[in-house]
Amino acid sequence: LLSDCREFRRSAMGVRGLQGFVARVCPDACKTVDLREMAEKHRIDHPDSPPVIVVDAMSCVRRWYTPESWVCGGQWREYLAILEDFINAFMAAGIKLVFYFDGVVEEKKREEWIKRRMKNTEEIAALFHFIKTHRKQPGREMFVLPSALPTFTRFALKSLGQKTVCTLQEADFEVAAYGLQHNCIGILGQDSDYLIYNTCPYFSIENLHLDRLVTVMYSREVLCHVLGISLTHLPLFACLLGNDVVPESLLEGFWHKCLTTSPHRNNSYNRRTNILLSVANYISKIPCSYSSLKHLEEMLPLGSDKLLLYRGVNSYLLPGQQSPWIPPNVINCQMSSIQQQSALCQDKEIFQVTWVSLFLKCQVGQIMGSSSCIGQQLGTEMYFACCSKVSPEPSLLQLCNPSSLSLSSQQRCSSPLMIFAVLLWTHSNRSKSFLCWGPQSWTLHSRWGLTRAEQTGRVPSLTLLVTLLWMQPRVQLAFWAVSTHCWLRSSSLFSNTLKPFLELLSIHSPSSLYLCSGLLQPKCGILYLALLKLKRSAEASFTYGFPHGQECTGVGVRYAKEQHIQSENYSIFNILSNGEIECSNSLEDDYDTEIPGQALIYRPARQHIYSILLESGKGGAYPLVKEWFVYFGNPLKQPELIQPVRPSVTGGTPNLKTLWLAKGPDMEKQRYSTFLACFYLQDEMEELQALEAPVAGFCCLLAYLMMQVSSLSLEDLNAFLALILCLKGKSAAQLTGLQLAQVDSRGVHLGAVLIRGLTTLLMANSACGFPFKMDDLMPWAVFDGKLFQEKYQQSHRGCSVEELLEGNVS
């Protein structure tokens, strides 16, 4: 369900209009290149490293899916053959491919994700209207990707021996970083953000001629020459045009000013083109400096979020890169946060409690500047860090003189927070203080909603923090103290939404804090940006707690994370680490009220899976899971909070240690039984185990569907069974040649429901320790859209069993 979140066209691929602008206004920036020649040159220049192209897979799936039929649920064997041909073309030229898939929907993009889902819902409604009216598939102009195509593309590429990466943040950053760090010959995709990143060359998937390995390479240098700016201007240029960080709605006034003063305005161009030219003209005339960025911030209606441009520019900086728009003393830690991500899970027996520490080292003299040279005089360094271990002790510890400090009972906080510390080191003999923010143990606490009795002694009060300031009179700690106070005042103590301290740095800007903290505003801004860097790093490391107080960031969850990154498991890492899951649109007919939405059909199975992953606390309560699932009647205003439900397993549900690590035949049986229990089929294990694995998985899904959807008929059941029995002996070429006289809309709907059921099997299989091989649960093993349509129509016409089974009644 992760990369499914991108399964329809990403409507905001980078900077809106920039790709078309380059093609129309900067044709010299679009150079036709021969990838074979580039690979050969790379081998000559770098004999020790093979030529590599990193592929933004999510911007390629539309191009890859070329089977004629797309509405019936997917031509999976044909699609697999197409992917194999794609890979072989590059292998023949000695080019290695690395495929990246989006693994998350970042919270900052949730609103945009919802808008796209609503738009997709309208498109699918129009699609079903066409099918019902004309009883055929519409033209490519109404094309929608088959349900779950990106998810299964990941596993398909993996099965074909390719390196596939499922990201821990937005894929374009990781793609650009990988291309730069591994000296790739280029990035293959279709996202204008790759014109902004200062990385390896950017190749177009849309213009790729696979037979000749010829495509278009977009030149950043030529684009900059046409615009009259330099490469260092590009990140700011992108932000001032509107991107994923800076919304276009804030920029209209700025654009108007640029348009009225630009000498490059051309009436033959559309408005967007003139905006691009006028914005480039404006920024070409200002110094590349932090002060220029501050001036721009003052011009824009940013409200309380005065650092929007900081974040936007910084989002394009790859590891090791600097920008004149960002103070040089601010360390880029975006990639290290990805590499050090940790997680929490329930089974403390499996894992050692080891927190990965994330340090943002800030020299006081550098950050505060310095006529007084405070940092230099005292030899002081300050670290903002995540604690290296979990402590049940009071939230504030004084290492040298504990009697001088005490917890106040006036200010309380309920949300379980990541443990933060400010370590102040000096070369003097002054006492060192260790400030821990938030509860130090998850014991007996659900991550959503502690009782009042459980909310005692969690967070030091503002008075105590001010006392700390007197003990260690550093202006940086004043900022920290005011931030603490603001968070306490703004957070809802009993909200179902976890609102960690990290969010403070997204909500409060220096302008709203500097008066209280006593910092000069420009210097407060620099420190704030440093804290924002920490926030980004910590957010990747921050994970949610679960009822037992079993903080597990060791072997098991790291193993789940590694499997996630390597596209070997499905969804479970995000459930363990974030307690959240999403699923995009499916080809479902919202007006067919007899068939519930697939999100609702498979929810009972998912609830069983959640309970296996999360387990319950001592009181039997499970943490709720946030679901963002698209189905008719769900407005997506907020996530649905879903209660895990324990499946019926003889002897009780095994813990994750048993399911994931135990060996032996008895354990294999336990995994299989637990898997079946997710679908209410634990009593059918003997019969299912007697079948071939793909057929057993398919029958498990079919039995579950017949239990959950009362409107399914005997004809529907016969069509599904005929599909699985007839598919086995058919090649991709045979399935390609299959022709349909017409298309039935209800058959389209059922095909999509079945495909989503396969993703639910994948999730259960991952949670239960892989009783099945993942390849046995893939659609190319058990499903073909056109074949299902044929069997569905035959069955509903009353064809005989012999005809349904194509004469193979054995």
Coordinates of N, CA and C in Angstrom, one line a residue, residues 71-72 723 740 742-749 783-794:
V71 N -7.9 -2.0 -18.4 CA -9.1 -1.8 -17.5 C -9.6 -3.0 -16.8
C72 N -9.2 -4.2 -17.3 CA -9.7 -5.4 -16.7 C -9.0 -6.0 -15.5
L723 N -10.5 -19.1 -13.8 CA -9.3 -18.3 -14.0 C -8.0 -19.0 -13.5
L740 N -11.4 -9.8 -26.5 CA -12.7 -9.7 -25.8 C -13.7 -9.0 -26.7
Q742 N -16.5 -7.7 -25.6 CA -17.0 -6.6 -24.8 C -16.4 -6.7 -23.4
V743 N -16.6 -5.6 -22.6 CA -16.1 -5.5 -21.3 C -17.3 -5.3 -20.3
D744 N -17.3 -6.1 -19.3 CA -18.4 -6.0 -18.3 C -17.9 -5.2 -17.1
S745 N -18.6 -4.1 -16.7 CA -18.2 -3.2 -15.6 C -18.1 -3.9 -14.3
R746 N -19.0 -4.8 -14.0 CA -18.9 -5.5 -12.7 C -17.7 -6.4 -12.7
G747 N -17.4 -7.0 -13.8 CA -16.2 -7.9 -13.9 C -14.9 -7.0 -13.7
V748 N -14.9 -5.8 -14.2 CA -13.8 -4.9 -13.9 C -13.7 -4.6 -12.4
H749 N -14.8 -4.3 -11.8 CA -14.8 -4.1 -10.4 C -14.3 -5.2 -9.6
F783 N -3.4 -14.4 -11.9 CA -4.4 -13.5 -12.4 C -4.0 -13.0 -13.8
D784 N -5.0 -12.8 -14.6 CA -4.9 -12.1 -15.9 C -6.2 -11.4 -16.1
G785 N -6.2 -10.1 -16.4 CA -7.4 -9.3 -16.5 C -8.4 -9.8 -17.7
K786 N -7.8 -10.0 -18.8 CA -8.6 -10.4 -20.0 C -9.2 -11.8 -19.8
L787 N -8.4 -12.7 -19.3 CA -8.8 -14.1 -19.0 C -9.9 -14.1 -18.0
F788 N -9.8 -13.3 -17.0 CA -10.9 -13.2 -16.0 C -12.2 -12.7 -16.6
Q789 N -12.1 -11.6 -17.4 CA -13.2 -11.1 -18.1 C -13.9 -12.1 -18.9
E790 N -13.1 -12.9 -19.6 CA -13.7 -14.0 -20.5 C -14.4 -15.0 -19.6
K791 N -13.8 -15.5 -18.5 CA -14.4 -16.5 -17.7 C -15.6 -15.9 -17.0
Y792 N -15.5 -14.7 -16.6 CA -16.7 -14.0 -15.9 C -17.9 -14.0 -16.8
Q793 N -17.7 -13.5 -18.1 CA -18.8 -13.4 -19.0 C -19.3 -14.8 -19.4
Q794 N -18.4 -15.8 -19.6 CA -18.9 -17.2 -19.9 C -19.7 -17.7 -18.7

